[in-house]
Short mmCIF file of C-alpha atoms in Angstrom, two decimals:
data_model
loop_
_atom_site.label_atom_id
_atom_site.label_comp_id
_atom_site.label_asym_id
_atom_site.label_seq_id
_atom_site.Cartn_x
_atom_site.Cartn_y
_atom_site.Cartn_z
CA MET N 1420 33.27 1.15 -18.06
CA THR N 1421 31.57 -1.99 -19.35
CA ALA N 1422 28.75 -2.03 -15.71
CA PHE N 1423 24.65 -0.98 -16.50
CA ILE N 1424 24.02 3.43 -16.11
CA GLU N 1425 20.64 3.91 -15.98
CA PRO N 1426 18.93 6.56 -17.78
CA ILE N 1427 17.44 8.10 -15.08
CA VAL N 1428 19.10 11.56 -13.93
CA GLY N 1429 18.79 13.32 -10.37
CA ARG N 1430 18.99 16.58 -9.82
CA TYR N 1431 17.05 18.51 -6.51
CA VAL N 1432 15.57 21.64 -7.76
CA HIS N 1433 14.48 24.40 -5.10
CA VAL N 1434 11.01 24.90 -4.98
CA GLN N 1435 8.67 27.78 -2.87
CA ILE N 1436 6.34 26.18 -1.05
CA ASP N 1437 4.12 28.16 1.53
CA GLY N 1438 7.07 30.90 1.08
CA GLU N 1439 9.80 28.83 2.32
CA ILE N 1440 12.14 26.63 0.23
CA ASN N 1441 11.89 23.53 -0.32
CA ARG N 1442 15.66 21.53 -1.78
CA ILE N 1443 13.03 18.86 -3.55
CA TYR N 1444 14.81 15.69 -5.15
CA PHE N 1445 13.53 14.42 -8.70
CA GLU N 1446 14.38 12.09 -11.55
CA GLU N 1447 13.93 11.78 -14.78
CA ASN N 1448 13.45 9.68 -18.17
CA GLY N 1449 12.92 10.77 -22.01
CA SER N 1450 11.43 13.78 -23.34
CA GLY N 1451 7.90 14.70 -24.60
CA ILE N 1452 4.88 15.09 -22.36
CA PRO N 1453 5.88 15.21 -19.01
CA LEU N 1454 4.01 12.63 -17.46
CA VAL N 1455 4.58 13.63 -13.03
CA CYS N 1456 4.81 10.74 -11.17
CA LEU N 1457 3.48 10.92 -7.49
CA HIS N 1458 4.41 7.65 -4.59
CA THR N 1459 2.36 6.58 -1.75
CA ALA N 1460 2.42 7.51 1.49
CA GLY N 1461 5.74 6.48 3.66
CA SER N 1462 7.80 5.44 0.66
CA ASP N 1463 9.08 7.77 -2.28
CA ALA N 1464 10.24 7.79 -5.18
CA ARG N 1465 12.43 5.02 -6.20
CA GLN N 1466 8.90 2.82 -7.10
CA TRP N 1467 8.44 4.79 -9.51
CA ARG N 1468 12.08 3.54 -10.98
CA HIS N 1469 10.82 0.89 -13.52
CA LEU N 1470 8.68 3.39 -14.73
CA LEU N 1471 11.59 5.66 -15.87
CA THR N 1472 12.77 3.13 -17.69
CA ASP N 1473 10.95 1.16 -19.56
CA GLU N 1474 11.67 2.94 -23.01
CA GLU N 1475 8.37 2.19 -25.07
CA PHE N 1476 6.76 5.02 -22.96
CA THR N 1477 10.31 7.56 -22.39
CA LYS N 1478 10.20 7.84 -26.41
CA HIS N 1479 7.27 9.85 -25.50
CA PHE N 1480 7.51 10.73 -22.42
CA ARG N 1481 9.00 12.86 -20.24
CA VAL N 1482 8.84 10.84 -16.55
CA ILE N 1483 9.52 12.68 -13.65
CA ALA N 1484 9.20 11.80 -10.18
CA PHE N 1485 10.11 12.97 -7.17
CA ASP N 1486 10.49 12.27 -3.83
CA MET N 1487 7.91 14.68 -2.01
CA PRO N 1488 9.72 17.19 0.77
CA TRP N 1489 10.36 15.14 4.14
CA HIS N 1490 10.70 11.57 2.42
CA GLY N 1491 12.94 10.25 0.19
CA LYS N 1492 16.08 12.12 -1.23
CA SER N 1493 13.77 15.41 -0.14
CA ASN N 1494 14.58 16.61 3.66
CA PRO N 1495 11.85 18.80 5.98
CA PRO N 1496 12.72 22.41 5.10
CA ASP N 1497 14.54 24.43 7.72
CA SER N 1498 11.56 25.24 9.31
CA GLY N 1499 9.77 22.00 9.52
CA TYR N 1500 12.66 20.25 12.20
CA GLY N 1501 10.67 19.57 15.55
CA THR N 1502 7.33 19.94 14.29
CA GLU N 1503 4.81 17.07 13.55
CA TYR N 1504 4.41 16.68 9.61
CA LYS N 1505 1.30 17.11 8.75
CA LEU N 1506 -0.14 16.31 4.97
CA THR N 1507 -2.57 18.38 4.05
CA THR N 1508 -4.42 18.83 0.64
CA ALA N 1509 -4.25 22.18 0.21
CA SER N 1510 0.23 21.31 1.62
CA TYR N 1511 0.06 17.84 -1.22
CA THR N 1512 -1.40 20.30 -3.70
CA ALA N 1513 0.86 22.77 -3.70
CA THR N 1514 3.46 21.15 -3.35
CA ILE N 1515 3.19 19.28 -7.22
CA ARG N 1516 1.80 23.42 -8.27
CA ALA N 1517 4.74 24.25 -7.29
CA PHE N 1518 7.35 20.96 -8.77
CA CYS N 1519 5.55 21.41 -11.77
CA LYS N 1520 5.51 25.36 -12.05
CA ALA N 1521 8.82 25.49 -10.54
CA LEU N 1522 10.91 22.73 -13.96
CA ASP N 1523 8.40 25.21 -16.49
CA LEU N 1524 6.14 21.97 -17.26
CA ASP N 1525 3.24 22.66 -20.53
CA ARG N 1526 0.71 20.59 -18.82
CA PRO N 1527 2.19 17.58 -17.58
CA VAL N 1528 -0.28 14.76 -16.58
CA VAL N 1529 0.01 14.06 -13.70
CA MET N 1530 -0.18 10.00 -12.14
CA GLY N 1531 -0.33 8.84 -8.33
CA CYS N 1532 -0.34 6.74 -5.87
CA SER N 1533 -2.78 5.88 -3.08
CA ILE N 1534 -2.18 9.15 -1.27
CA GLY N 1535 -1.29 10.10 -4.48
CA GLY N 1536 -3.78 9.02 -6.52
CA ARG N 1537 -6.81 10.80 -3.54
CA ILE N 1538 -4.95 14.24 -4.55
CA VAL N 1539 -5.24 13.54 -8.46
CA LEU N 1540 -8.38 13.54 -7.78
CA ASN N 1541 -8.30 17.03 -6.03
CA LEU N 1542 -6.57 18.48 -8.92
CA ALA N 1543 -8.85 17.54 -11.69
CA ILE N 1544 -11.43 19.13 -9.10
CA ASP N 1545 -9.36 22.40 -8.61
CA HIS N 1546 -6.69 22.49 -10.79
CA ALA N 1547 -7.76 20.19 -14.28
CA LYS N 1548 -7.31 22.97 -16.47
CA GLU N 1549 -3.90 22.67 -16.04
CA PHE N 1550 -2.90 19.73 -17.45
CA ARG N 1551 -3.57 17.63 -20.06
CA ALA N 1552 -4.30 14.37 -17.82
CA LEU N 1553 -5.23 13.42 -14.08
CA ILE N 1554 -4.50 8.95 -13.89
CA GLY N 1555 -5.55 7.97 -9.42
CA LEU N 1556 -4.07 4.43 -8.69
CA GLU N 1557 -6.35 3.22 -5.56
CA ALA N 1558 -8.06 6.25 -6.21
CA ALA N 1559 -10.94 7.02 -4.35
CA ASP N 1560 -13.04 9.61 -2.67
CA PHE N 1561 -12.65 7.56 0.98
CA GLN N 1562 -12.51 4.98 1.94
CA GLN N 1563 -12.68 3.16 5.61
CA PRO N 1564 -9.65 3.36 7.47
CA TRP N 1565 -8.70 0.02 8.96
CA TYR N 1566 -6.46 0.29 12.00
CA ASP N 1567 -5.12 2.94 14.72
CA THR N 1568 -1.95 5.52 12.93
CA ALA N 1569 -1.19 5.85 16.28
CA TRP N 1570 0.84 2.81 16.09
CA LEU N 1571 2.95 4.38 13.66
CA ASN N 1572 4.88 6.56 15.56
CA ARG N 1573 5.45 5.66 19.31
CA PRO N 1574 8.91 5.43 20.27
CA ASP N 1575 7.67 1.12 21.65
CA VAL N 1576 7.24 -0.22 17.94
CA HIS N 1577 9.72 0.57 16.10
CA GLY N 1578 8.28 2.68 12.81
CA GLY N 1579 10.19 1.55 10.22
CA GLU N 1580 8.90 -1.91 10.72
CA VAL N 1581 5.05 -1.30 11.28
CA CYS N 1582 4.68 1.38 8.78
CA ALA N 1583 6.37 -2.68 6.51
CA ALA N 1584 3.98 -4.75 8.33
CA LEU N 1585 0.89 -3.23 7.72
CA VAL N 1586 1.37 -2.50 3.78
CA SER N 1587 2.86 -5.65 3.72
CA GLY N 1588 -0.99 -7.14 3.64
CA LEU N 1589 -1.59 -4.36 0.42
CA ILE N 1590 0.86 -6.21 -1.64
CA ALA N 1591 -0.82 -8.98 -3.84
CA PRO N 1592 1.01 -12.47 -2.96
CA GLN N 1593 1.15 -12.91 -7.48
CA GLY N 1594 4.38 -10.42 -7.41
CA PRO N 1595 8.09 -10.85 -8.38
CA GLN N 1596 9.66 -11.71 -4.23
CA VAL N 1597 11.93 -8.99 -4.89
CA ALA N 1598 9.88 -6.39 -5.96
CA ARG N 1599 8.04 -7.09 -2.68
CA ASN N 1600 10.46 -6.96 -0.08
CA GLU N 1601 11.59 -3.36 -2.57
CA THR N 1602 8.56 -2.32 -1.52
CA LEU N 1603 8.16 -2.98 1.61
CA TRP N 1604 12.08 -1.32 2.14
CA GLY N 1605 10.70 2.32 0.71
CA TYR N 1606 8.61 1.35 4.32
CA LYS N 1607 11.28 1.01 6.36
CA GLN N 1608 13.43 4.26 4.78
CA GLY N 1609 10.31 6.40 5.98
CA GLY N 1610 11.28 9.24 8.72
CA PRO N 1611 9.27 8.61 12.09
CA GLY N 1612 6.44 10.27 11.45
CA ILE N 1613 5.85 10.66 8.29
CA PHE N 1614 3.92 8.28 7.42
CA LYS N 1615 1.35 8.76 9.41
CA GLY N 1616 1.46 12.66 8.84
CA ASP N 1617 0.49 11.89 5.19
CA LEU N 1618 -2.02 9.91 6.08
CA TYR N 1619 -3.69 13.15 8.13
CA PHE N 1620 -3.63 14.14 5.04
CA TYR N 1621 -5.45 11.22 3.25
CA ARG N 1622 -8.05 9.54 7.08
CA VAL N 1623 -7.90 13.28 7.86
CA ASP N 1624 -8.30 15.87 6.26
CA GLY N 1625 -9.06 14.94 2.35
CA ASP N 1626 -12.07 13.94 1.73
CA LEU N 1627 -12.72 14.05 -1.16
CA ARG N 1628 -16.79 12.73 -0.74
CA GLY N 1629 -19.53 15.33 -2.02
CA ARG N 1630 -16.90 17.07 -4.40
CA THR N 1631 -15.96 15.33 -7.39
CA ALA N 1632 -19.54 15.05 -8.84
CA SER N 1633 -17.67 18.83 -10.28
CA ILE N 1634 -15.06 17.26 -11.74
CA ASP N 1635 -15.10 17.63 -16.00
CA VAL N 1636 -13.09 15.55 -17.73
CA ARG N 1637 -13.57 17.82 -20.36
CA ASP N 1638 -11.38 19.96 -19.25
CA CYS N 1639 -8.91 16.75 -18.72
CA PRO N 1640 -9.58 13.18 -18.87
CA LEU N 1641 -9.37 11.09 -16.00
CA TYR N 1642 -7.80 7.40 -15.51
CA LEU N 1643 -8.73 5.26 -11.92
CA LEU N 1644 -6.85 2.28 -11.48
CA THR N 1645 -7.17 0.36 -8.65
CA GLY N 1646 -5.90 -3.11 -7.84
CA GLU N 1647 -7.93 -6.41 -7.03
CA TYR N 1648 -5.87 -7.19 -3.97
CA ASP N 1649 -6.04 -3.56 -2.65
CA PHE N 1650 -8.15 -3.61 0.79
CA SER N 1651 -7.05 -0.22 1.94
CA CYS N 1652 -8.71 1.46 -1.02
CA THR N 1653 -10.60 -1.25 -2.48
CA PRO N 1654 -12.22 -1.80 -6.26
CA GLU N 1655 -15.75 -0.77 -4.91
CA ASP N 1656 -13.44 2.40 -3.33
CA THR N 1657 -13.41 3.14 -6.43
CA LEU N 1658 -15.86 2.32 -8.50
CA ARG N 1659 -17.96 4.00 -6.21
CA THR N 1660 -15.66 7.09 -6.35
CA ALA N 1661 -15.48 6.43 -10.76
CA ALA N 1662 -19.46 6.08 -10.75
CA GLY N 1663 -20.32 9.74 -9.42
CA ILE N 1664 -18.29 10.97 -11.63
CA THR N 1665 -19.57 11.80 -15.53
CA GLY N 1666 -16.53 10.06 -17.90
CA ALA N 1667 -14.41 8.72 -15.66
CA GLU N 1668 -12.02 5.48 -16.93
CA ALA N 1669 -12.64 2.86 -14.11
CA THR N 1670 -10.19 0.15 -14.11
CA VAL N 1671 -9.68 -3.17 -11.79
CA MET N 1672 -6.28 -4.54 -12.21
CA GLU N 1673 -5.82 -8.16 -11.56
CA ALA N 1674 -2.61 -10.23 -9.64
CA LEU N 1675 -2.36 -6.32 -8.42
CA GLY N 1676 -3.25 -4.42 -4.59
CA HIS N 1677 -2.29 -0.59 -3.09
CA PHE N 1678 1.31 -0.66 -5.21
CA PRO N 1679 1.39 -1.29 -8.28
CA MET N 1680 4.16 0.06 -10.68
CA SER N 1681 6.94 -1.24 -8.16
CA GLU N 1682 4.84 -4.23 -6.17
CA ASN N 1683 4.84 -6.16 -9.77
CA PRO N 1684 6.45 -3.52 -12.59
CA ALA N 1685 5.33 -6.06 -15.70
CA GLN N 1686 1.59 -6.38 -13.98
CA PHE N 1687 1.40 -3.06 -14.03
CA ARG N 1688 2.84 -2.43 -17.31
CA ARG N 1689 0.04 -4.70 -18.92
CA TYR N 1690 -2.99 -2.09 -17.90
CA ILE N 1691 -0.68 1.56 -17.80
CA ALA N 1692 0.32 1.00 -21.54
CA PRO N 1693 -3.07 1.86 -23.47
CA VAL N 1694 -3.89 4.34 -20.90
CA LEU N 1695 -0.43 6.05 -21.98
CA ASP N 1696 -1.29 5.21 -25.19
CA ASP N 1697 -4.43 7.30 -24.86
CA ILE N 1698 -3.25 9.97 -23.64
CA ARG N 1699 -0.42 10.26 -26.34
CA VAL N 1700 -2.39 9.87 -29.30
CA ARG N 1701 -5.05 12.71 -27.78
CA ASN N 1702 -1.84 14.78 -27.95
CA GLY N 1703 -0.95 14.08 -30.93
CA GLY N 1704 1.39 11.53 -30.24
CA MET I 210 -17.93 6.52 -16.46
CA ALA I 211 -16.31 3.08 -18.67
CA VAL I 212 -15.75 0.46 -16.30
CA SER I 213 -13.28 -1.81 -17.44
CA THR I 214 -13.34 -5.14 -14.64
CA GLN I 215 -12.83 -8.55 -14.17
CA HIS I 216 -13.02 -8.12 -10.59
CA HIS I 217 -13.87 -10.97 -8.92
CA GLY I 218 -12.51 -10.62 -5.31
CA LYS I 219 -15.96 -11.38 -3.29
CA GLY I 220 -15.68 -14.78 -4.43
CA PRO I 221 -16.65 -17.55 -2.09
CA PRO I 222 -13.54 -18.89 -0.02
CA VAL I 223 -12.28 -22.29 -0.59
CA ALA I 224 -14.22 -26.21 0.05
CA PHE I 225 -13.05 -26.61 4.01
CA THR I 226 -14.18 -28.63 7.37
CA ASP I 227 -13.67 -27.61 10.98
CA ALA I 228 -11.85 -30.41 11.31
CA ALA I 229 -9.29 -29.78 9.12
CA VAL I 230 -8.93 -26.09 9.73
CA VAL I 231 -7.68 -26.52 13.42
CA ASP I 232 -5.64 -29.41 12.58
CA ALA I 233 -3.73 -27.86 10.61
CA PHE I 234 -4.08 -24.82 13.66
CA ARG I 235 -2.79 -26.95 16.23
CA ARG I 236 0.42 -27.46 13.49
CA ILE I 237 2.01 -24.60 13.37
CA PRO I 238 3.83 -24.44 16.70
CA GLU I 239 5.88 -27.54 14.72
CA PHE I 240 5.92 -25.30 11.36
CA LEU I 241 7.19 -22.10 13.42
CA ALA I 242 9.45 -24.41 15.32
CA ARG I 243 11.53 -25.71 11.81
CA ASP I 244 11.69 -22.21 10.67
CA ALA I 245 14.11 -20.66 12.00
CA ALA I 246 14.59 -17.52 10.51
CA LEU I 247 10.81 -16.84 11.68
CA MET I 248 12.02 -17.45 15.03
CA ALA I 249 15.10 -15.18 15.00
CA ARG I 250 12.26 -13.12 13.69
CA GLY I 251 10.71 -13.24 17.94
CA ARG I 252 13.76 -13.78 19.70
CA LEU I 253 11.97 -10.82 21.02
CA LEU I 254 9.26 -11.75 21.62
CA ASP I 255 7.43 -13.42 24.90
CA VAL I 256 3.43 -13.84 24.59
CA ASP I 257 0.81 -14.87 26.16
CA CYS I 258 -2.10 -14.68 23.01
CA LEU I 259 -5.40 -16.62 23.13
CA LEU I 260 -5.10 -17.62 18.87
CA GLY I 261 -6.65 -19.15 16.60
CA PRO I 262 -10.27 -20.15 14.68
CA THR I 263 -13.23 -19.01 16.10
CA VAL I 264 -14.72 -22.42 17.35
CA GLN I 265 -11.26 -23.74 18.85
CA PRO I 266 -9.00 -20.18 19.80
CA PHE I 267 -5.54 -21.22 21.34
CA HIS I 268 -4.40 -19.96 24.24
CA ILE I 269 -0.57 -19.75 22.79
CA ALA I 270 2.74 -19.33 24.98
CA ILE I 271 5.40 -18.09 23.16
CA ARG I 272 8.82 -16.83 23.80
CA ALA I 273 11.80 -15.80 22.16
CA GLY I 274 9.66 -16.03 19.30
CA ALA I 275 9.05 -20.49 19.21
CA ILE I 276 5.25 -21.46 20.74
CA VAL I 277 6.13 -23.71 23.98
CA ASP I 278 3.62 -24.35 24.42
CA MET I 279 -0.86 -24.47 23.26
CA THR I 280 -3.41 -25.71 24.47
CA PRO I 281 -7.02 -25.34 23.34
CA ALA I 282 -10.00 -23.06 25.14
CA PRO I 283 -11.13 -23.08 27.14
CA VAL I 284 -8.75 -22.79 30.04
CA LEU I 285 -9.91 -21.68 33.57
CA MET I 286 -8.22 -18.30 34.18
CA ARG I 287 -5.69 -18.64 31.70
CA SER I 288 -5.41 -15.14 30.48
CA SER I 289 -3.53 -12.88 27.47
CA ARG I 290 -3.04 -10.55 25.74
CA PHE I 291 -4.38 -10.26 23.71
CA SER I 292 -6.42 -12.39 20.51
CA TYR I 293 -6.60 -12.63 17.04
CA LEU I 294 -9.73 -14.93 16.14
CA ALA I 295 -10.59 -15.70 12.61
CA SER I 296 -13.49 -17.91 10.89
CA PRO I 297 -12.96 -21.19 9.94
CA GLN I 298 -13.10 -20.70 6.37
CA ALA I 299 -11.58 -16.99 6.90
CA TRP I 300 -8.14 -19.31 8.17
CA ALA I 301 -9.57 -21.99 4.18
CA ALA I 302 -8.93 -19.34 2.85
CA TYR I 303 -5.64 -17.22 4.14
CA TRP I 304 -3.87 -21.01 4.04
CA GLN I 305 -4.44 -20.90 -0.32
CA PRO I 306 -1.42 -20.72 -1.96
CA MET I 307 -2.64 -18.11 -3.64
CA PRO I 308 -5.66 -16.79 -2.09
CA LYS I 309 -8.49 -14.50 -2.85
CA ALA I 310 -8.15 -11.14 -2.58
CA GLY I 311 -9.79 -9.53 0.83
CA TRP I 312 -8.44 -12.83 2.20
CA HIS I 313 -5.13 -13.32 2.13
CA ASP I 314 -4.25 -10.73 4.71
CA LEU I 315 -4.84 -10.72 8.31
CA LEU I 316 -6.26 -6.86 8.69
CA SER I 317 -8.20 -7.14 5.20
CA LEU I 318 -9.37 -10.66 7.37
CA THR I 319 -10.40 -8.20 9.83
CA LYS I 320 -11.90 -5.07 8.01
CA ARG I 321 -14.01 -7.79 6.27
CA GLY I 322 -15.16 -8.51 9.45
CA GLU I 323 -13.98 -12.72 9.09
CA ALA I 324 -11.74 -12.58 12.38
CA THR I 325 -11.04 -10.22 15.45
CA LEU I 326 -8.41 -8.47 17.45
CA SER I 327 -9.03 -7.98 20.67
CA GLY I 328 -7.11 -6.83 23.71
CA ASP I 329 -3.60 -5.61 24.24
CA LEU I 330 -2.50 -5.13 20.89
CA HIS I 331 1.19 -3.69 21.55
CA PRO I 332 2.94 -7.06 21.63
CA PHE I 333 0.77 -7.73 18.05
CA ILE I 334 1.43 -4.74 16.74
CA ALA I 335 5.05 -4.12 17.48
CA HIS I 336 5.43 -8.15 15.83
CA LEU I 337 2.77 -7.72 13.30
CA GLN I 338 5.38 -9.41 9.75
CA TYR I 339 5.86 -12.16 12.29
CA PHE I 340 2.98 -13.14 13.42
CA LYS I 341 1.05 -12.85 9.46
CA ASP I 342 4.08 -15.04 8.67
CA VAL I 343 3.19 -17.04 12.19
CA LEU I 344 0.37 -17.30 10.95
CA ALA I 345 0.04 -18.29 7.87
CA LEU I 346 2.72 -21.09 7.86
CA PRO I 347 0.04 -24.05 7.17
CA ARG I 348 -0.37 -22.42 4.02
CA ARG I 349 3.55 -23.40 2.79
CA HIS I 350 3.40 -26.22 4.49
CA GLY I 351 0.36 -28.14 1.95
CA PHE I 352 -2.95 -26.52 3.80
CA GLY I 353 -5.58 -28.69 1.68
CA GLY I 354 -8.82 -27.45 3.15
CA ALA I 355 -10.64 -31.06 3.16
CA ALA I 356 -10.58 -33.79 5.68
#
């Protein structure tokens, strides 16, 4: 066989979350420090495929990306069908911790984007000792809403089209067109109401203002990186959040928007490589 | 907090004149007519709306994705389903080949207070990417900014 086969391996792990088994799809590649990657609201772990195949990173890190329940190839839990999906701070935190425990990961690094960036802050607040380092992309304790999420799930508007069209403006114009298309394709494929349900966490339940000052980066280093074109979680939102956390590292990434790892992988690499190097050195690598 | 940034998202928009912005907006129907793929994406859209620069809005009639009429406002007792109006500086910045951060999307302009969206938004939201792309057409056709 001469066809190119990527080194990513995808499998399912059965994880008990809030008393119910969830069949979670995850992909991984590499060995070393476990690095768990969290996708954005309404999309799935395909966003991380470039990081998963970066040989420089996978030499030192076991890179793992999973589809949240209800997303990508992770179906809803059996009891979830017919109910309204709503992600909460508690359910999101429980899912990440249960997934890491199910894979028996030893103090993994967690890197999340958007809602994944927000929940990373909550991990830093409540569970820092379980992690070696935390990386929040497009992360802030709060940001001002800029549209009504009721438009995301109604019978007279195509859910996939509207989700993609709304977030299309969050992608920086400098990225390759194919990467832009692929990023939006993930949004066109989300289940009905899933993006909206994720944003319940982002908009309603997950306001961390007033809580982030308790983060102690001596327990777990915290890196925050936000794209300059992200007008949802703006650089100002991230810088304000970082200013309230002693020792947090904040970087504004040029020519990137809300989906740095998928919208322009090469540009993102310029910013994430030093972060991963720093984590590797801190851990004796 | 350690900060690494060369962030310049709040930079001023480009040089422009109101007349150049209005003239560029007037040419959108012609640009759209040359774009069969974009027209096809709007094939199920029929709507009368008010779009354009705040200094000179236009009543626009869209039928099957084509702009079939564009008349400067005000028009006595003319109805419209919704309006999207932005400042001339916002259009000038939005139409740059590489727009600056915060000036690069119709909804970043509303968030920063440079544009307003009002009325019955259903046709706009249901065809959001179509409207983003139609209203960006002067970018593709070399909007310069100055008259």
